[in-house]
mmCIF file of N, CA and C in Angstrom:
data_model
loop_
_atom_site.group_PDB
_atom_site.id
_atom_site.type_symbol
_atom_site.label_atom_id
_atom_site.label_comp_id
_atom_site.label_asym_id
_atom_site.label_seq_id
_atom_site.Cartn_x
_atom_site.Cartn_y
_atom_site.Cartn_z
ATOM 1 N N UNK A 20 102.398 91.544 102.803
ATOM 2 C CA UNK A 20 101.239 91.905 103.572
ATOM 3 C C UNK A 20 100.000 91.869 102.698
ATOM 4 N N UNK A 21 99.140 91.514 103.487
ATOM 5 C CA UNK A 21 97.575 91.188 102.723
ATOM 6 C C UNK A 21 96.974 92.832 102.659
ATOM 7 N N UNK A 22 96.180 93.280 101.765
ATOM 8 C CA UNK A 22 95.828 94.280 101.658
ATOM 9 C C UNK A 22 94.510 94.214 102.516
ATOM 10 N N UNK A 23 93.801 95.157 103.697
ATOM 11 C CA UNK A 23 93.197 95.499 104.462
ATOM 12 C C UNK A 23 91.619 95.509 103.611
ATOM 13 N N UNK A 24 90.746 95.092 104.549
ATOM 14 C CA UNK A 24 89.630 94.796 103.918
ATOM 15 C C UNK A 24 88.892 95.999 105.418
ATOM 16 N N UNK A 25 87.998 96.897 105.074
ATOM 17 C CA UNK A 25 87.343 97.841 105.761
ATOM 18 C C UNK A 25 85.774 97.602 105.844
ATOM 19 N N UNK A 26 84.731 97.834 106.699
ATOM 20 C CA UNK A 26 83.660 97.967 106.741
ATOM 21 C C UNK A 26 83.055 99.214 105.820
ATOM 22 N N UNK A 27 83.906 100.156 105.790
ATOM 23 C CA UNK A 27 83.205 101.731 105.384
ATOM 24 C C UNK A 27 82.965 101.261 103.771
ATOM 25 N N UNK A 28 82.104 102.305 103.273
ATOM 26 C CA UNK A 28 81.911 102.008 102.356
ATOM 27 C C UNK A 28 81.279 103.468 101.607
ATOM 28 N N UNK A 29 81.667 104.032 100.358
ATOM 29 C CA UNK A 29 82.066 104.944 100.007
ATOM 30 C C UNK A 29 79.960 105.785 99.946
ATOM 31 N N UNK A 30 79.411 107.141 100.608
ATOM 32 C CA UNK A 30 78.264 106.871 100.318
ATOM 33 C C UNK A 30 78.015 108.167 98.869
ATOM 34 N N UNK A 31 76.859 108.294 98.255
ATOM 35 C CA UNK A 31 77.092 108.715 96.882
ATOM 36 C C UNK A 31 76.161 110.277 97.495
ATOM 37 N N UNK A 32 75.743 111.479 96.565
ATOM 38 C CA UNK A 32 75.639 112.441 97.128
ATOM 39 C C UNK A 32 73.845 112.365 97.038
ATOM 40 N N UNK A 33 73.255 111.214 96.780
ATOM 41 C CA UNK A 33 71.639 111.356 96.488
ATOM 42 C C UNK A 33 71.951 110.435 97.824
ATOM 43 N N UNK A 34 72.558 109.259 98.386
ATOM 44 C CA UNK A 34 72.332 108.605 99.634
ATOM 45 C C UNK A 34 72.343 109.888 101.104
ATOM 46 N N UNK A 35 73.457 110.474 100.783
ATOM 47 C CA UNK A 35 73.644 111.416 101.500
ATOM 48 C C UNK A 35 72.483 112.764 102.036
ATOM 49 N N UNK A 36 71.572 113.021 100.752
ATOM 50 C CA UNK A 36 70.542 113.993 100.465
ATOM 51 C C UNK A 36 69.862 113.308 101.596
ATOM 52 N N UNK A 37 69.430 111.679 101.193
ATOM 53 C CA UNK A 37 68.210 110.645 101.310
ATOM 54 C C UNK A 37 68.282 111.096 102.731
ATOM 55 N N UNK A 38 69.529 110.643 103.610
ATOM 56 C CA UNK A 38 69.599 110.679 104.768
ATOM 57 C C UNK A 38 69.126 112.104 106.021
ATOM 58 N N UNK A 39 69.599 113.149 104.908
ATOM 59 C CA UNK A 39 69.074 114.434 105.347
ATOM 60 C C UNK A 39 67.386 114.620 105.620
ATOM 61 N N UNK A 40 66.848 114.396 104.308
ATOM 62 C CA UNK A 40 65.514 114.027 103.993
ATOM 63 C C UNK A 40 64.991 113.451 105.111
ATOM 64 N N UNK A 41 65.201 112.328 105.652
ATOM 65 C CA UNK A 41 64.847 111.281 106.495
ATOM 66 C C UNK A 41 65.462 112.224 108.093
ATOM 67 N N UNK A 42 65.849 112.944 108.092
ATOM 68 C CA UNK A 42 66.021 113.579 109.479
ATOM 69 C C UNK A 42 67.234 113.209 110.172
ATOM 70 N N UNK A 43 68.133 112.785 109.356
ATOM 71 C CA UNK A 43 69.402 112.339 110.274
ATOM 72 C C UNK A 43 70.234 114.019 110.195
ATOM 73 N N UNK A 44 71.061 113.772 111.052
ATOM 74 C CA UNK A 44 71.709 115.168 111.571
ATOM 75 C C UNK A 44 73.360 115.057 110.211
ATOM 76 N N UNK A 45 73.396 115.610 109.148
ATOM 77 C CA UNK A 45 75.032 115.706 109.107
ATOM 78 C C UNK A 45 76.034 116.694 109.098
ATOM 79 N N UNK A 46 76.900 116.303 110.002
ATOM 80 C CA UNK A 46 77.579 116.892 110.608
ATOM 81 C C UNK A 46 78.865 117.295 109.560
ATOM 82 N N UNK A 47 79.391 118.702 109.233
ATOM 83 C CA UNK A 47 80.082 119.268 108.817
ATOM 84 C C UNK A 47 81.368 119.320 109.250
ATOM 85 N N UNK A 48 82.684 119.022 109.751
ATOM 86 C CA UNK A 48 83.680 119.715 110.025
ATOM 87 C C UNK A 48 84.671 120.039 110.231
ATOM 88 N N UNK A 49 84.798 120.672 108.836
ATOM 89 C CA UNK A 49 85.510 121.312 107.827
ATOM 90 C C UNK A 49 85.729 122.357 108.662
ATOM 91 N N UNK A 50 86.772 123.103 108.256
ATOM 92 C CA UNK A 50 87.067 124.810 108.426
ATOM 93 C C UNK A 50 86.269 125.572 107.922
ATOM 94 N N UNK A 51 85.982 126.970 108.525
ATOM 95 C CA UNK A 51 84.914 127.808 107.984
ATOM 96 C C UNK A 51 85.064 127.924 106.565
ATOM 97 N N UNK A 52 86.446 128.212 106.278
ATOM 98 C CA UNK A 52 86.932 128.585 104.671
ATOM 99 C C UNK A 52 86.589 127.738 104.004
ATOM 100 N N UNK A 53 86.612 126.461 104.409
ATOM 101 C CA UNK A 53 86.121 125.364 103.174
ATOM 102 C C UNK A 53 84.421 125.332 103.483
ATOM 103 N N UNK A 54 83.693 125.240 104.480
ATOM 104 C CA UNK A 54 82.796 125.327 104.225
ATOM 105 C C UNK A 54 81.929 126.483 103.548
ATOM 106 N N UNK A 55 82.646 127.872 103.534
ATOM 107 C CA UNK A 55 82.132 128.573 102.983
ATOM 108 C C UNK A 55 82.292 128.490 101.276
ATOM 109 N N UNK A 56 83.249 127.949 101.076
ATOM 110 C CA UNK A 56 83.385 127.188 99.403
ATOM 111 C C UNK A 56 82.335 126.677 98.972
ATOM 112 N N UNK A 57 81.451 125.998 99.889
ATOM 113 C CA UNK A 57 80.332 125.040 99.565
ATOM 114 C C UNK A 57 80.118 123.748 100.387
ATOM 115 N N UNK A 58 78.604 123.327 100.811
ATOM 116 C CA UNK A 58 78.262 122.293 101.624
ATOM 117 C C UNK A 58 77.141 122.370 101.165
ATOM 118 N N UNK A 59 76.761 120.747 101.998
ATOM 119 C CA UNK A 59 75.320 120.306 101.612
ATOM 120 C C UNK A 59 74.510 121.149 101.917
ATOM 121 N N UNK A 60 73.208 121.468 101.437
ATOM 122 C CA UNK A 60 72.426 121.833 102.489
ATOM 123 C C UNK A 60 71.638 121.253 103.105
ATOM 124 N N UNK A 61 71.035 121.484 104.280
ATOM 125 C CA UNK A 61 70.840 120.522 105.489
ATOM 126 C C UNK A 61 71.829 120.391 106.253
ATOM 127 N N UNK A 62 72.868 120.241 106.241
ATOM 128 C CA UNK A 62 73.926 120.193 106.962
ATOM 129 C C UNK A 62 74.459 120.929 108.435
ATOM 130 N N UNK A 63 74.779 120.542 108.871
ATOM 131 C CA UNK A 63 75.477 121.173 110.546
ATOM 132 C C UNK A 63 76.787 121.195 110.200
ATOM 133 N N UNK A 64 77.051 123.051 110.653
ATOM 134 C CA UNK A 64 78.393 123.274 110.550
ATOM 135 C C UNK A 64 79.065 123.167 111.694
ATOM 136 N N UNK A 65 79.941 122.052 112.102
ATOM 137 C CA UNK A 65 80.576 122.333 113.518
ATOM 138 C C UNK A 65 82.028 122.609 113.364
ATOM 139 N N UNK A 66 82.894 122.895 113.312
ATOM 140 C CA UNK A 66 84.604 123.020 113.426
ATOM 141 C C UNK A 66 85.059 121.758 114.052
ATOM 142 N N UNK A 67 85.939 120.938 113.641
ATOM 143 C CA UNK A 67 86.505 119.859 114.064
ATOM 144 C C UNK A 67 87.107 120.398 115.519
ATOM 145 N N UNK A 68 87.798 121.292 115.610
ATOM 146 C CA UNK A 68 88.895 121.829 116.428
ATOM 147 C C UNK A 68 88.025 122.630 117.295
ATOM 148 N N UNK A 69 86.365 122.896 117.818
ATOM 149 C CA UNK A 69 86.036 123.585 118.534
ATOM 150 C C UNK A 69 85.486 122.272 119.215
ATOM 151 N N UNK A 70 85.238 120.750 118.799
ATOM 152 C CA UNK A 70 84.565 119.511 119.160
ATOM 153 C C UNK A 70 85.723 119.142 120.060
ATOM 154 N N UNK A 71 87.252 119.001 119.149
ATOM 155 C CA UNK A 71 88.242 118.507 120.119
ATOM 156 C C UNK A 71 88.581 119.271 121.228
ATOM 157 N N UNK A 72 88.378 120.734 121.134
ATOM 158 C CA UNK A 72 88.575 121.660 122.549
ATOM 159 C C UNK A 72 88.056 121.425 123.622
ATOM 160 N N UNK A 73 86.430 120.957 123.434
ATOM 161 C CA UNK A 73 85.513 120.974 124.395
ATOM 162 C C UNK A 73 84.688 120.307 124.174
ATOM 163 N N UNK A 74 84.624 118.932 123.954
ATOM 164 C CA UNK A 74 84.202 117.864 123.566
ATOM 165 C C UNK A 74 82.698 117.334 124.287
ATOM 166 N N UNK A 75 82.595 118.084 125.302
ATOM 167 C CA UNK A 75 81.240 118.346 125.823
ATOM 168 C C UNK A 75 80.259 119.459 125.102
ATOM 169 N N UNK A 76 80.612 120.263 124.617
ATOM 170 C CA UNK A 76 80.099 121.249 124.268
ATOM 171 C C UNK A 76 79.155 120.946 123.200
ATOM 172 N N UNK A 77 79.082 120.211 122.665
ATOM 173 C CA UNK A 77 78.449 119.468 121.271
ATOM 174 C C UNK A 77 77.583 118.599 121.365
ATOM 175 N N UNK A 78 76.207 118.218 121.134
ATOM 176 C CA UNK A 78 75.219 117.655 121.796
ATOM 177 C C UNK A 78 74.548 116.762 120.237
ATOM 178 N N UNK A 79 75.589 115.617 120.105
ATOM 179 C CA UNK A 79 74.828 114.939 118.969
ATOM 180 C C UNK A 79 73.794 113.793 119.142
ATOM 181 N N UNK A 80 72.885 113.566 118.463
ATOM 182 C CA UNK A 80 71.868 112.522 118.526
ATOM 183 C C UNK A 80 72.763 111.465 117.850
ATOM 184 N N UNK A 81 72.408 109.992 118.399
ATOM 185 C CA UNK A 81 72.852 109.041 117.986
ATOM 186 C C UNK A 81 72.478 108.462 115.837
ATOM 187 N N UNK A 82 72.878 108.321 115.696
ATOM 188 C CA UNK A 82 72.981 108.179 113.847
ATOM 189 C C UNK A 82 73.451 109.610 113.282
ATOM 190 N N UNK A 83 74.078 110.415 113.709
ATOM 191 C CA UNK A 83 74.469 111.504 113.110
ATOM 192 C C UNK A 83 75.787 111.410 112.038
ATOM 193 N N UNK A 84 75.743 111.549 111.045
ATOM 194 C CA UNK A 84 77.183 111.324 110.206
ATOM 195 C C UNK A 84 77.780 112.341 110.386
ATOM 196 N N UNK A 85 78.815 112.069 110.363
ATOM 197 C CA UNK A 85 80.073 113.053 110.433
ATOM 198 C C UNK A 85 81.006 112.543 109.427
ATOM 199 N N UNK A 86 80.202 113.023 107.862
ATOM 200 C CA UNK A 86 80.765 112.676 106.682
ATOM 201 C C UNK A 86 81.974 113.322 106.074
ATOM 202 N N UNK A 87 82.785 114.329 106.613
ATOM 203 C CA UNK A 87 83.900 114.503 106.155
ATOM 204 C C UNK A 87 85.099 113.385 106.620
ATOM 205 N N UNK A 88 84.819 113.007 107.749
ATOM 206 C CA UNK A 88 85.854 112.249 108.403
ATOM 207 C C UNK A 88 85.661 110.933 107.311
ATOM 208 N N UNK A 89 84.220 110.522 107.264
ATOM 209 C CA UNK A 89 84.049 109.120 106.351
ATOM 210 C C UNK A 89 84.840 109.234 104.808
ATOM 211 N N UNK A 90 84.720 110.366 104.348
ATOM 212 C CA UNK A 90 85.092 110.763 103.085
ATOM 213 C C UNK A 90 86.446 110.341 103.253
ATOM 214 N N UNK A 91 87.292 111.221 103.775
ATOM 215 C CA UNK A 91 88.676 111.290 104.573
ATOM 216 C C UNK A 91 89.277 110.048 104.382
ATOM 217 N N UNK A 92 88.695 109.669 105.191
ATOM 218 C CA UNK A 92 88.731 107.793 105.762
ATOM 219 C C UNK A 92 89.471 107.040 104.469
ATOM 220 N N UNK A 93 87.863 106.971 103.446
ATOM 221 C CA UNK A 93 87.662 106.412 102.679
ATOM 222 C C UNK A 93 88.453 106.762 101.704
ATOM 223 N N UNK A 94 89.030 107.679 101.636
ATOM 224 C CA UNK A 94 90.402 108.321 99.948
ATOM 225 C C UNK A 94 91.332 107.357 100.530
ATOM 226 N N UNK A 95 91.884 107.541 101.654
ATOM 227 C CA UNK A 95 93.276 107.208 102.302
ATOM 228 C C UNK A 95 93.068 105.634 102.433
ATOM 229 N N UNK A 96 91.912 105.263 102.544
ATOM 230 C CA UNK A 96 92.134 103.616 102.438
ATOM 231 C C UNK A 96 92.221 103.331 100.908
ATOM 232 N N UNK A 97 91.469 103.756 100.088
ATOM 233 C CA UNK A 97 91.913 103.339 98.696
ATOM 234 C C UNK A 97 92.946 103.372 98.239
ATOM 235 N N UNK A 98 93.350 104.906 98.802
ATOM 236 C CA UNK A 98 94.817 104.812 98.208
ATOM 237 C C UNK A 98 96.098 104.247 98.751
ATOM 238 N N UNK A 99 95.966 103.818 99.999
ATOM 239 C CA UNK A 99 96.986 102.549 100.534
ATOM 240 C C UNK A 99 96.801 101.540 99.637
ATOM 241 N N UNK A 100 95.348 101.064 99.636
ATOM 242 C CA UNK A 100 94.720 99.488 98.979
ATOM 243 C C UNK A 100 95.083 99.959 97.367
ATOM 244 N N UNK A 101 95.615 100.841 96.445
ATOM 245 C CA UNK A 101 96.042 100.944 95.268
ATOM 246 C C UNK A 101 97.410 100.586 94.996
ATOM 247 N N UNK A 102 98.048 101.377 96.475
ATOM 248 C CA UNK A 102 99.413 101.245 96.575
ATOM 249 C C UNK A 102 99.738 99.827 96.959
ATOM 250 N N UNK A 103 99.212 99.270 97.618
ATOM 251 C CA UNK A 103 99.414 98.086 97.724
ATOM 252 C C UNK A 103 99.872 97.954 99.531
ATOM 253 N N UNK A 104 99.537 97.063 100.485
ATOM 254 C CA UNK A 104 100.461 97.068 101.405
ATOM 255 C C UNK A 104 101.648 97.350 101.816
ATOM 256 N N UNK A 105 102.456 96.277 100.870
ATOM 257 C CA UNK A 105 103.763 95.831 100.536
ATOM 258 C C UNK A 105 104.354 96.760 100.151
ATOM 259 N N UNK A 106 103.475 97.690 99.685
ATOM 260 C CA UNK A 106 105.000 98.844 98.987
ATOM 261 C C UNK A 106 104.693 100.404 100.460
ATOM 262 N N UNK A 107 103.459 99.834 100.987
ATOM 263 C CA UNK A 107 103.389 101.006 102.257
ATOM 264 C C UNK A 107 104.196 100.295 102.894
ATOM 265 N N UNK A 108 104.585 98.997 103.691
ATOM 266 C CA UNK A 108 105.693 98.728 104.489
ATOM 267 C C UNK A 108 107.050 98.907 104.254
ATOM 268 N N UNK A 109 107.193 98.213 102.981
ATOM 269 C CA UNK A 109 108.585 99.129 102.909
ATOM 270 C C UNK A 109 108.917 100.473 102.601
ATOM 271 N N UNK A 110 108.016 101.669 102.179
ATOM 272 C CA UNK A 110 108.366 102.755 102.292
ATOM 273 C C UNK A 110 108.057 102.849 103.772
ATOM 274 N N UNK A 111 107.775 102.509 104.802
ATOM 275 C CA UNK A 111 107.724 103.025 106.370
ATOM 276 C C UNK A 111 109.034 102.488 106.672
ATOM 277 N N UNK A 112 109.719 101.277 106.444
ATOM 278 C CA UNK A 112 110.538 100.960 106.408
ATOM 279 C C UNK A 112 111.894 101.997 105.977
ATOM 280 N N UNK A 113 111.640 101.986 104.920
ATOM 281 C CA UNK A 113 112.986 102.969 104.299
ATOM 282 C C UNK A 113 112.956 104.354 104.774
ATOM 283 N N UNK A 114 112.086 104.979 105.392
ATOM 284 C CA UNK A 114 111.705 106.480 105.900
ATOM 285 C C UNK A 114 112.058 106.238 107.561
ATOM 286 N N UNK A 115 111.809 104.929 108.133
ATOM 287 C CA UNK A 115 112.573 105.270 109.686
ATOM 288 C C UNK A 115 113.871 104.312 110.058
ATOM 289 N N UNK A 116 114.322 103.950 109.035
ATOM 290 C CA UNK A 116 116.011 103.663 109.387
ATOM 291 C C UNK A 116 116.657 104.738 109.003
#
């Protein structure tokens, strides 16, 4: 298998500021506990799990990041694309026979 080529692209924590600066909305959401560890400031704290409850309830403007998910995203594709395809298929392989 060919290793997966993605659009996302990893952003750094002064792009991230820039964007705040410039008035874009970013969206937090993390668990309270981790956000109380530490977050940007500027930032919107929403709960992932209060968005999926009631998915109306949440009123975002269009360009809003919702940079934990990108972060997220972005570990788990590297680290497939380190591992290599080939060795993720056959461990899916050897884990459901």
């Amino acid at each position: 298998m060919k290793e997966q080529e993605t659009s996302f692209r990893e952003l750094q924590l002064d792009e991230v500021k820039k964007l705040i600066d410039d008035g874009y909305d970013v969206v937090d959401v993390r668990e309270d506990w981790e956000w109380n560890k530490g977050h940007l400031p500027g930032a919107r704290h929403v709960v992932l799990s209060s968005i999926l409850a009631n998915p109306t309830a949440q009123k975002f403007e269009a360009g809003t990041q919702a940079i934990a998910e990108v972060i997220g995203l972005g570990a788990a594709v590297d680290y497939l694309n380190e591992l290599g395809m080939d060795a993720v298929r056959a461990h899916e392989l050897d884990i459901t026979e």
